[in-house]
């Protein structure tokens, strides 16, 4: 029945299914909505990554084989292999870029469904306003308006799910998922290294707390020029020429100037600065009330992982788009921690921290809605699937 409703109203059925992801029908609706969102891309916004990918796909050599792609990767001519493999397979099925984006939505949607399902597994009480807020923020962190970038959208949910399963749940098999993400997007090499550090090395929570708070505060004043020395060092250790060139481009002053001309970049930076202050205040509250707040060993594991990624992400938040990718990981972990600590301390100020988040992150919410509109327009809001597809 849920699939019938999805045909009539895909958006409303998707939102309803997000509250009940333990059911198989809800999981199918979730993934199908991501696929539909991919298919409905208009490719009209010249600012969007989807516009660049549209042209790359239409001009891609359909005769290129898998072996060629792997050889190009080994020779350092391409940074990763996922997008080329996707284009090769998709072009053999159809020349329509909408079909290609549908496939991207299926892949990313499946793994983000697993992330959402894992998040909701920790819900132990009825839906209250704080839990609904956290759930809606989790939906926003799916990066669905960034689907047009293809590589980061696909790598992000696989990395997040693998990270949670490996470090928090201690399911060691998911190290394979982590190690696969750099083949989807080379930028996750650094993220994987960070994940292995926190998984293998015992770092005191107290140290991580003070580092996270300090970095959040310092991040307000950082810009790309702060990382120029580190960029030179990293470039000297990377053998893949395509990756080295991209890293150098990230740290280039001219590139930074161009990024800073963008209104989107300026608003994102302002949102990150507000977010840094909010997270620092939340962490200070948790630390000052650690003896009165109820926490189990499980919450402490999430807390440690969250602190580590907050530290690493905000340390690099002003480094082109690199830090921003890591922030999405840190935010998912923050929501997971908030969900669990709130359920153990329902009458504490944690409830207030969660309830003011829609106001704190109003720029992020506006950015999410606007970019969804730029990519797919408004038809997906109210039209049934037959009108969207034909």
mmCIF file with all atom_site columns, N, CA, C and O in Angstrom, residues 155-196:
data_model
loop_
_atom_site.group_PDB
_atom_site.id
_atom_site.type_symbol
_atom_site.label_atom_id
_atom_site.label_alt_id
_atom_site.label_comp_id
_atom_site.label_asym_id
_atom_site.label_entity_id
_atom_site.label_seq_id
_atom_site.pdbx_PDB_ins_code
_atom_site.Cartn_x
_atom_site.Cartn_y
_atom_site.Cartn_z
_atom_site.occupancy
_atom_site.B_iso_or_equiv
_atom_site.pdbx_formal_charge
_atom_site.auth_seq_id
_atom_site.auth_comp_id
_atom_site.auth_asym_id
_atom_site.auth_atom_id
_atom_site.pdbx_PDB_model_num
ATOM 1   N N  . UNK A 1 155 ? 30.024 8.648  -1.912 1.00 0.00 ? 155 UNK A N  1
ATOM 2   C CA . UNK A 1 155 ? 31.008 8.192  -0.922 1.00 0.00 ? 155 UNK A CA 1
ATOM 3   C C  . UNK A 1 155 ? 30.560 8.492  0.511  1.00 0.00 ? 155 UNK A C  1
ATOM 4   O O  . UNK A 1 155 ? 30.837 7.715  1.428  1.00 0.00 ? 155 UNK A O  1
ATOM 5   N N  . UNK A 1 156 ? 29.883 9.622  0.698  1.00 0.00 ? 156 UNK A N  1
ATOM 6   C CA . UNK A 1 156 ? 29.529 10.077 2.045  1.00 0.00 ? 156 UNK A CA 1
ATOM 7   C C  . UNK A 1 156 ? 28.721 9.060  2.853  1.00 0.00 ? 156 UNK A C  1
ATOM 8   O O  . UNK A 1 156 ? 29.108 8.706  3.970  1.00 0.00 ? 156 UNK A O  1
ATOM 9   N N  . UNK A 1 157 ? 27.573 8.558  2.342  1.00 0.00 ? 157 UNK A N  1
ATOM 10  C CA . UNK A 1 157 ? 26.803 7.623  3.175  1.00 0.00 ? 157 UNK A CA 1
ATOM 11  C C  . UNK A 1 157 ? 27.519 6.300  3.419  1.00 0.00 ? 157 UNK A C  1
ATOM 12  O O  . UNK A 1 157 ? 27.373 5.706  4.495  1.00 0.00 ? 157 UNK A O  1
ATOM 13  N N  . UNK A 1 158 ? 28.288 5.830  2.434  1.00 0.00 ? 158 UNK A N  1
ATOM 14  C CA . UNK A 1 158 ? 29.049 4.593  2.635  1.00 0.00 ? 158 UNK A CA 1
ATOM 15  C C  . UNK A 1 158 ? 30.082 4.796  3.737  1.00 0.00 ? 158 UNK A C  1
ATOM 16  O O  . UNK A 1 158 ? 30.267 3.923  4.603  1.00 0.00 ? 158 UNK A O  1
ATOM 17  N N  . UNK A 1 159 ? 30.759 5.947  3.726  1.00 0.00 ? 159 UNK A N  1
ATOM 18  C CA . UNK A 1 159 ? 31.755 6.222  4.753  1.00 0.00 ? 159 UNK A CA 1
ATOM 19  C C  . UNK A 1 159 ? 31.106 6.329  6.134  1.00 0.00 ? 159 UNK A C  1
ATOM 20  O O  . UNK A 1 159 ? 31.584 5.726  7.101  1.00 0.00 ? 159 UNK A O  1
ATOM 21  N N  . UNK A 1 160 ? 30.026 7.099  6.233  1.00 0.00 ? 160 UNK A N  1
ATOM 22  C CA . UNK A 1 160 ? 29.376 7.313  7.532  1.00 0.00 ? 160 UNK A CA 1
ATOM 23  C C  . UNK A 1 160 ? 28.866 6.001  8.112  1.00 0.00 ? 160 UNK A C  1
ATOM 24  O O  . UNK A 1 160 ? 29.070 5.704  9.293  1.00 0.00 ? 160 UNK A O  1
ATOM 25  N N  . UNK A 1 161 ? 28.199 5.213  7.281  1.00 0.00 ? 161 UNK A N  1
ATOM 26  C CA . UNK A 1 161 ? 27.656 3.945  7.787  1.00 0.00 ? 161 UNK A CA 1
ATOM 27  C C  . UNK A 1 161 ? 28.780 2.998  8.205  1.00 0.00 ? 161 UNK A C  1
ATOM 28  O O  . UNK A 1 161 ? 28.715 2.367  9.272  1.00 0.00 ? 161 UNK A O  1
ATOM 29  N N  . UNK A 1 162 ? 29.814 2.899  7.378  1.00 0.00 ? 162 UNK A N  1
ATOM 30  C CA . UNK A 1 162 ? 30.946 2.032  7.702  1.00 0.00 ? 162 UNK A CA 1
ATOM 31  C C  . UNK A 1 162 ? 31.639 2.499  8.978  1.00 0.00 ? 162 UNK A C  1
ATOM 32  O O  . UNK A 1 162 ? 32.055 1.683  9.810  1.00 0.00 ? 162 UNK A O  1
ATOM 33  N N  . UNK A 1 163 ? 31.775 3.821  9.149  1.00 0.00 ? 163 UNK A N  1
ATOM 34  C CA . UNK A 1 163 ? 32.405 4.386  10.343 1.00 0.00 ? 163 UNK A CA 1
ATOM 35  C C  . UNK A 1 163 ? 31.637 4.016  11.602 1.00 0.00 ? 163 UNK A C  1
ATOM 36  O O  . UNK A 1 163 ? 32.227 3.571  12.602 1.00 0.00 ? 163 UNK A O  1
ATOM 37  N N  . UNK A 1 164 ? 30.326 4.195  11.571 1.00 0.00 ? 164 UNK A N  1
ATOM 38  C CA . UNK A 1 164 ? 29.494 3.882  12.742 1.00 0.00 ? 164 UNK A CA 1
ATOM 39  C C  . UNK A 1 164 ? 29.558 2.396  13.067 1.00 0.00 ? 164 UNK A C  1
ATOM 40  O O  . UNK A 1 164 ? 29.714 2.008  14.224 1.00 0.00 ? 164 UNK A O  1
ATOM 41  N N  . UNK A 1 165 ? 29.447 1.577  12.030 1.00 0.00 ? 165 UNK A N  1
ATOM 42  C CA . UNK A 1 165 ? 29.455 0.130  12.264 1.00 0.00 ? 165 UNK A CA 1
ATOM 43  C C  . UNK A 1 165 ? 30.807 -0.367 12.767 1.00 0.00 ? 165 UNK A C  1
ATOM 44  O O  . UNK A 1 165 ? 30.872 -1.283 13.589 1.00 0.00 ? 165 UNK A O  1
ATOM 45  N N  . UNK A 1 166 ? 31.881 0.245  12.276 1.00 0.00 ? 166 UNK A N  1
ATOM 46  C CA . UNK A 1 166 ? 33.219 -0.198 12.679 1.00 0.00 ? 166 UNK A CA 1
ATOM 47  C C  . UNK A 1 166 ? 33.594 0.313  14.065 1.00 0.00 ? 166 UNK A C  1
ATOM 48  O O  . UNK A 1 166 ? 33.964 -0.481 14.939 1.00 0.00 ? 166 UNK A O  1
ATOM 49  N N  . UNK A 1 167 ? 33.496 1.614  14.278 1.00 0.00 ? 167 UNK A N  1
ATOM 50  C CA . UNK A 1 167 ? 34.029 2.211  15.503 1.00 0.00 ? 167 UNK A CA 1
ATOM 51  C C  . UNK A 1 167 ? 33.055 2.112  16.674 1.00 0.00 ? 167 UNK A C  1
ATOM 52  O O  . UNK A 1 167 ? 33.460 1.812  17.800 1.00 0.00 ? 167 UNK A O  1
ATOM 53  N N  . UNK A 1 168 ? 31.776 2.349  16.432 1.00 0.00 ? 168 UNK A N  1
ATOM 54  C CA . UNK A 1 168 ? 30.805 2.324  17.526 1.00 0.00 ? 168 UNK A CA 1
ATOM 55  C C  . UNK A 1 168 ? 30.293 0.912  17.782 1.00 0.00 ? 168 UNK A C  1
ATOM 56  O O  . UNK A 1 168 ? 30.214 0.466  18.927 1.00 0.00 ? 168 UNK A O  1
ATOM 57  N N  . UNK A 1 169 ? 29.952 0.188  16.694 1.00 0.00 ? 169 UNK A N  1
ATOM 58  C CA . UNK A 1 169 ? 29.391 -1.162 16.853 1.00 0.00 ? 169 UNK A CA 1
ATOM 59  C C  . UNK A 1 169 ? 30.447 -2.256 16.862 1.00 0.00 ? 169 UNK A C  1
ATOM 60  O O  . UNK A 1 169 ? 30.128 -3.420 17.110 1.00 0.00 ? 169 UNK A O  1
ATOM 61  N N  . UNK A 1 170 ? 31.695 -1.881 16.531 1.00 0.00 ? 170 UNK A N  1
ATOM 62  C CA . UNK A 1 170 ? 32.820 -2.827 16.510 1.00 0.00 ? 170 UNK A CA 1
ATOM 63  C C  . UNK A 1 170 ? 32.582 -3.990 15.552 1.00 0.00 ? 170 UNK A C  1
ATOM 64  O O  . UNK A 1 170 ? 32.982 -5.119 15.808 1.00 0.00 ? 170 UNK A O  1
ATOM 65  N N  . UNK A 1 171 ? 31.924 -3.701 14.435 1.00 0.00 ? 171 UNK A N  1
ATOM 66  C CA . UNK A 1 171 ? 31.766 -4.702 13.375 1.00 0.00 ? 171 UNK A CA 1
ATOM 67  C C  . UNK A 1 171 ? 32.936 -4.540 12.413 1.00 0.00 ? 171 UNK A C  1
ATOM 68  O O  . UNK A 1 171 ? 32.915 -3.713 11.508 1.00 0.00 ? 171 UNK A O  1
ATOM 69  N N  . UNK A 1 172 ? 33.973 -5.356 12.622 1.00 0.00 ? 172 UNK A N  1
ATOM 70  C CA . UNK A 1 172 ? 35.246 -5.144 11.944 1.00 0.00 ? 172 UNK A CA 1
ATOM 71  C C  . UNK A 1 172 ? 35.162 -5.329 10.434 1.00 0.00 ? 172 UNK A C  1
ATOM 72  O O  . UNK A 1 172 ? 35.989 -4.785 9.698  1.00 0.00 ? 172 UNK A O  1
ATOM 73  N N  . UNK A 1 173 ? 34.169 -6.075 9.969  1.00 0.00 ? 173 UNK A N  1
ATOM 74  C CA . UNK A 1 173 ? 34.050 -6.304 8.535  1.00 0.00 ? 173 UNK A CA 1
ATOM 75  C C  . UNK A 1 173 ? 33.861 -4.992 7.788  1.00 0.00 ? 173 UNK A C  1
ATOM 76  O O  . UNK A 1 173 ? 34.241 -4.880 6.611  1.00 0.00 ? 173 UNK A O  1
ATOM 77  N N  . UNK A 1 174 ? 33.295 -3.972 8.457  1.00 0.00 ? 174 UNK A N  1
ATOM 78  C CA . UNK A 1 174 ? 32.980 -2.720 7.775  1.00 0.00 ? 174 UNK A CA 1
ATOM 79  C C  . UNK A 1 174 ? 34.206 -1.859 7.493  1.00 0.00 ? 174 UNK A C  1
ATOM 80  O O  . UNK A 1 174 ? 34.088 -0.787 6.900  1.00 0.00 ? 174 UNK A O  1
ATOM 81  N N  . UNK A 1 175 ? 35.388 -2.349 7.864  1.00 0.00 ? 175 UNK A N  1
ATOM 82  C CA . UNK A 1 175 ? 36.604 -1.659 7.438  1.00 0.00 ? 175 UNK A CA 1
ATOM 83  C C  . UNK A 1 175 ? 36.721 -1.713 5.914  1.00 0.00 ? 175 UNK A C  1
ATOM 84  O O  . UNK A 1 175 ? 37.309 -0.816 5.292  1.00 0.00 ? 175 UNK A O  1
ATOM 85  N N  . UNK A 1 176 ? 36.121 -2.736 5.314  1.00 0.00 ? 176 UNK A N  1
ATOM 86  C CA . UNK A 1 176 ? 36.110 -2.842 3.851  1.00 0.00 ? 176 UNK A CA 1
ATOM 87  C C  . UNK A 1 176 ? 35.344 -1.668 3.253  1.00 0.00 ? 176 UNK A C  1
ATOM 88  O O  . UNK A 1 176 ? 35.772 -1.058 2.267  1.00 0.00 ? 176 UNK A O  1
ATOM 89  N N  . UNK A 1 177 ? 34.198 -1.336 3.855  1.00 0.00 ? 177 UNK A N  1
ATOM 90  C CA . UNK A 1 177 ? 33.428 -0.197 3.370  1.00 0.00 ? 177 UNK A CA 1
ATOM 91  C C  . UNK A 1 177 ? 34.216 1.101  3.447  1.00 0.00 ? 177 UNK A C  1
ATOM 92  O O  . UNK A 1 177 ? 34.189 1.916  2.517  1.00 0.00 ? 177 UNK A O  1
ATOM 93  N N  . UNK A 1 178 ? 34.931 1.280  4.555  1.00 0.00 ? 178 UNK A N  1
ATOM 94  C CA . UNK A 1 178 ? 35.763 2.479  4.698  1.00 0.00 ? 178 UNK A CA 1
ATOM 95  C C  . UNK A 1 178 ? 36.815 2.557  3.601  1.00 0.00 ? 178 UNK A C  1
ATOM 96  O O  . UNK A 1 178 ? 37.020 3.608  2.980  1.00 0.00 ? 178 UNK A O  1
ATOM 97  N N  . UNK A 1 179 ? 37.488 1.452  3.372  1.00 0.00 ? 179 UNK A N  1
ATOM 98  C CA . UNK A 1 179 ? 38.597 1.443  2.409  1.00 0.00 ? 179 UNK A CA 1
ATOM 99  C C  . UNK A 1 179 ? 38.121 1.605  0.964  1.00 0.00 ? 179 UNK A C  1
ATOM 100 O O  . UNK A 1 179 ? 38.910 1.988  0.095  1.00 0.00 ? 179 UNK A O  1
ATOM 101 N N  . UNK A 1 180 ? 36.850 1.335  0.705  1.00 0.00 ? 180 UNK A N  1
ATOM 102 C CA . UNK A 1 180 ? 36.326 1.499  -0.645 1.00 0.00 ? 180 UNK A CA 1
ATOM 103 C C  . UNK A 1 180 ? 36.001 2.954  -0.965 1.00 0.00 ? 180 UNK A C  1
ATOM 104 O O  . UNK A 1 180 ? 35.990 3.348  -2.149 1.00 0.00 ? 180 UNK A O  1
ATOM 105 N N  . UNK A 1 181 ? 35.749 3.771  0.054  1.00 0.00 ? 181 UNK A N  1
ATOM 106 C CA . UNK A 1 181 ? 35.287 5.141  -0.212 1.00 0.00 ? 181 UNK A CA 1
ATOM 107 C C  . UNK A 1 181 ? 36.297 5.997  -0.984 1.00 0.00 ? 181 UNK A C  1
ATOM 108 O O  . UNK A 1 181 ? 35.875 6.807  -1.812 1.00 0.00 ? 181 UNK A O  1
ATOM 109 N N  . UNK A 1 182 ? 37.622 5.858  -0.777 1.00 0.00 ? 182 UNK A N  1
ATOM 110 C CA . UNK A 1 182 ? 38.540 6.668  -1.607 1.00 0.00 ? 182 UNK A CA 1
ATOM 111 C C  . UNK A 1 182 ? 38.498 6.309  -3.086 1.00 0.00 ? 182 UNK A C  1
ATOM 112 O O  . UNK A 1 182 ? 38.909 7.121  -3.922 1.00 0.00 ? 182 UNK A O  1
ATOM 113 N N  . UNK A 1 183 ? 38.018 5.109  -3.433 1.00 0.00 ? 183 UNK A N  1
ATOM 114 C CA . UNK A 1 183 ? 37.867 4.747  -4.838 1.00 0.00 ? 183 UNK A CA 1
ATOM 115 C C  . UNK A 1 183 ? 36.655 5.437  -5.457 1.00 0.00 ? 183 UNK A C  1
ATOM 116 O O  . UNK A 1 183 ? 36.555 5.568  -6.672 1.00 0.00 ? 183 UNK A O  1
ATOM 117 N N  . UNK A 1 184 ? 35.738 5.882  -4.582 1.00 0.00 ? 184 UNK A N  1
ATOM 118 C CA . UNK A 1 184 ? 34.578 6.645  -5.046 1.00 0.00 ? 184 UNK A CA 1
ATOM 119 C C  . UNK A 1 184 ? 34.934 8.124  -5.112 1.00 0.00 ? 184 UNK A C  1
ATOM 120 O O  . UNK A 1 184 ? 34.613 8.811  -6.077 1.00 0.00 ? 184 UNK A O  1
ATOM 121 N N  . UNK A 1 185 ? 35.581 8.625  -4.055 1.00 0.00 ? 185 UNK A N  1
ATOM 122 C CA . UNK A 1 185 ? 36.054 10.014 -4.020 1.00 0.00 ? 185 UNK A CA 1
ATOM 123 C C  . UNK A 1 185 ? 37.387 10.039 -3.296 1.00 0.00 ? 185 UNK A C  1
ATOM 124 O O  . UNK A 1 185 ? 37.469 9.677  -2.115 1.00 0.00 ? 185 UNK A O  1
ATOM 125 N N  . UNK A 1 186 ? 38.435 10.474 -3.996 1.00 0.00 ? 186 UNK A N  1
ATOM 126 C CA . UNK A 1 186 ? 39.781 10.420 -3.430 1.00 0.00 ? 186 UNK A CA 1
ATOM 127 C C  . UNK A 1 186 ? 39.902 11.218 -2.140 1.00 0.00 ? 186 UNK A C  1
ATOM 128 O O  . UNK A 1 186 ? 40.759 10.948 -1.300 1.00 0.00 ? 186 UNK A O  1
ATOM 129 N N  . UNK A 1 187 ? 39.039 12.237 -1.947 1.00 0.00 ? 187 UNK A N  1
ATOM 130 C CA . UNK A 1 187 ? 39.116 13.069 -0.750 1.00 0.00 ? 187 UNK A CA 1
ATOM 131 C C  . UNK A 1 187 ? 38.889 12.310 0.534  1.00 0.00 ? 187 UNK A C  1
ATOM 132 O O  . UNK A 1 187 ? 39.247 12.800 1.614  1.00 0.00 ? 187 UNK A O  1
ATOM 133 N N  . UNK A 1 188 ? 38.328 11.115 0.450  1.00 0.00 ? 188 UNK A N  1
ATOM 134 C CA . UNK A 1 188 ? 38.069 10.329 1.661  1.00 0.00 ? 188 UNK A CA 1
ATOM 135 C C  . UNK A 1 188 ? 39.295 9.550  2.136  1.00 0.00 ? 188 UNK A C  1
ATOM 136 O O  . UNK A 1 188 ? 39.213 8.831  3.132  1.00 0.00 ? 188 UNK A O  1
ATOM 137 N N  . UNK A 1 189 ? 40.408 9.687  1.434  1.00 0.00 ? 189 UNK A N  1
ATOM 138 C CA . UNK A 1 189 ? 41.655 9.081  1.930  1.00 0.00 ? 189 UNK A CA 1
ATOM 139 C C  . UNK A 1 189 ? 41.971 9.626  3.312  1.00 0.00 ? 189 UNK A C  1
ATOM 140 O O  . UNK A 1 189 ? 42.299 8.881  4.246  1.00 0.00 ? 189 UNK A O  1
ATOM 141 N N  . UNK A 1 190 ? 41.872 10.942 3.466  1.00 0.00 ? 190 UNK A N  1
ATOM 142 C CA . UNK A 1 190 ? 42.138 11.589 4.746  1.00 0.00 ? 190 UNK A CA 1
ATOM 143 C C  . UNK A 1 190 ? 41.119 11.161 5.791  1.00 0.00 ? 190 UNK A C  1
ATOM 144 O O  . UNK A 1 190 ? 41.452 10.891 6.952  1.00 0.00 ? 190 UNK A O  1
ATOM 145 N N  . UNK A 1 191 ? 39.846 11.089 5.395  1.00 0.00 ? 191 UNK A N  1
ATOM 146 C CA . UNK A 1 191 ? 38.794 10.698 6.324  1.00 0.00 ? 191 UNK A CA 1
ATOM 147 C C  . UNK A 1 191 ? 38.993 9.264  6.811  1.00 0.00 ? 191 UNK A C  1
ATOM 148 O O  . UNK A 1 191 ? 38.793 8.959  7.996  1.00 0.00 ? 191 UNK A O  1
ATOM 149 N N  . UNK A 1 192 ? 39.397 8.379  5.915  1.00 0.00 ? 192 UNK A N  1
ATOM 150 C CA . UNK A 1 192 ? 39.661 6.985  6.293  1.00 0.00 ? 192 UNK A CA 1
ATOM 151 C C  . UNK A 1 192 ? 40.824 6.915  7.276  1.00 0.00 ? 192 UNK A C  1
ATOM 152 O O  . UNK A 1 192 ? 40.777 6.170  8.265  1.00 0.00 ? 192 UNK A O  1
ATOM 153 N N  . UNK A 1 193 ? 41.883 7.689  7.005  1.00 0.00 ? 193 UNK A N  1
ATOM 154 C CA . UNK A 1 193 ? 43.031 7.714  7.922  1.00 0.00 ? 193 UNK A CA 1
ATOM 155 C C  . UNK A 1 193 ? 42.594 8.171  9.321  1.00 0.00 ? 193 UNK A C  1
ATOM 156 O O  . UNK A 1 193 ? 43.021 7.598  10.332 1.00 0.00 ? 193 UNK A O  1
ATOM 157 N N  . UNK A 1 194 ? 41.732 9.171  9.389  1.00 0.00 ? 194 UNK A N  1
ATOM 158 C CA . UNK A 1 194 ? 41.235 9.653  10.678 1.00 0.00 ? 194 UNK A CA 1
ATOM 159 C C  . UNK A 1 194 ? 40.425 8.576  11.380 1.00 0.00 ? 194 UNK A C  1
ATOM 160 O O  . UNK A 1 194 ? 40.535 8.380  12.591 1.00 0.00 ? 194 UNK A O  1
ATOM 161 N N  . UNK A 1 195 ? 39.583 7.875  10.606 1.00 0.00 ? 195 UNK A N  1
ATOM 162 C CA . UNK A 1 195 ? 38.756 6.816  11.191 1.00 0.00 ? 195 UNK A CA 1
ATOM 163 C C  . UNK A 1 195 ? 39.619 5.710  11.793 1.00 0.00 ? 195 UNK A C  1
ATOM 164 O O  . UNK A 1 195 ? 39.330 5.195  12.886 1.00 0.00 ? 195 UNK A O  1
ATOM 165 N N  . UNK A 1 196 ? 40.692 5.351  11.094 1.00 0.00 ? 196 UNK A N  1
ATOM 166 C CA . UNK A 1 196 ? 41.580 4.304  11.601 1.00 0.00 ? 196 UNK A CA 1
ATOM 167 C C  . UNK A 1 196 ? 42.323 4.758  12.854 1.00 0.00 ? 196 UNK A C  1
ATOM 168 O O  . UNK A 1 196 ? 42.571 3.954  13.764 1.00 0.00 ? 196 UNK A O  1
#
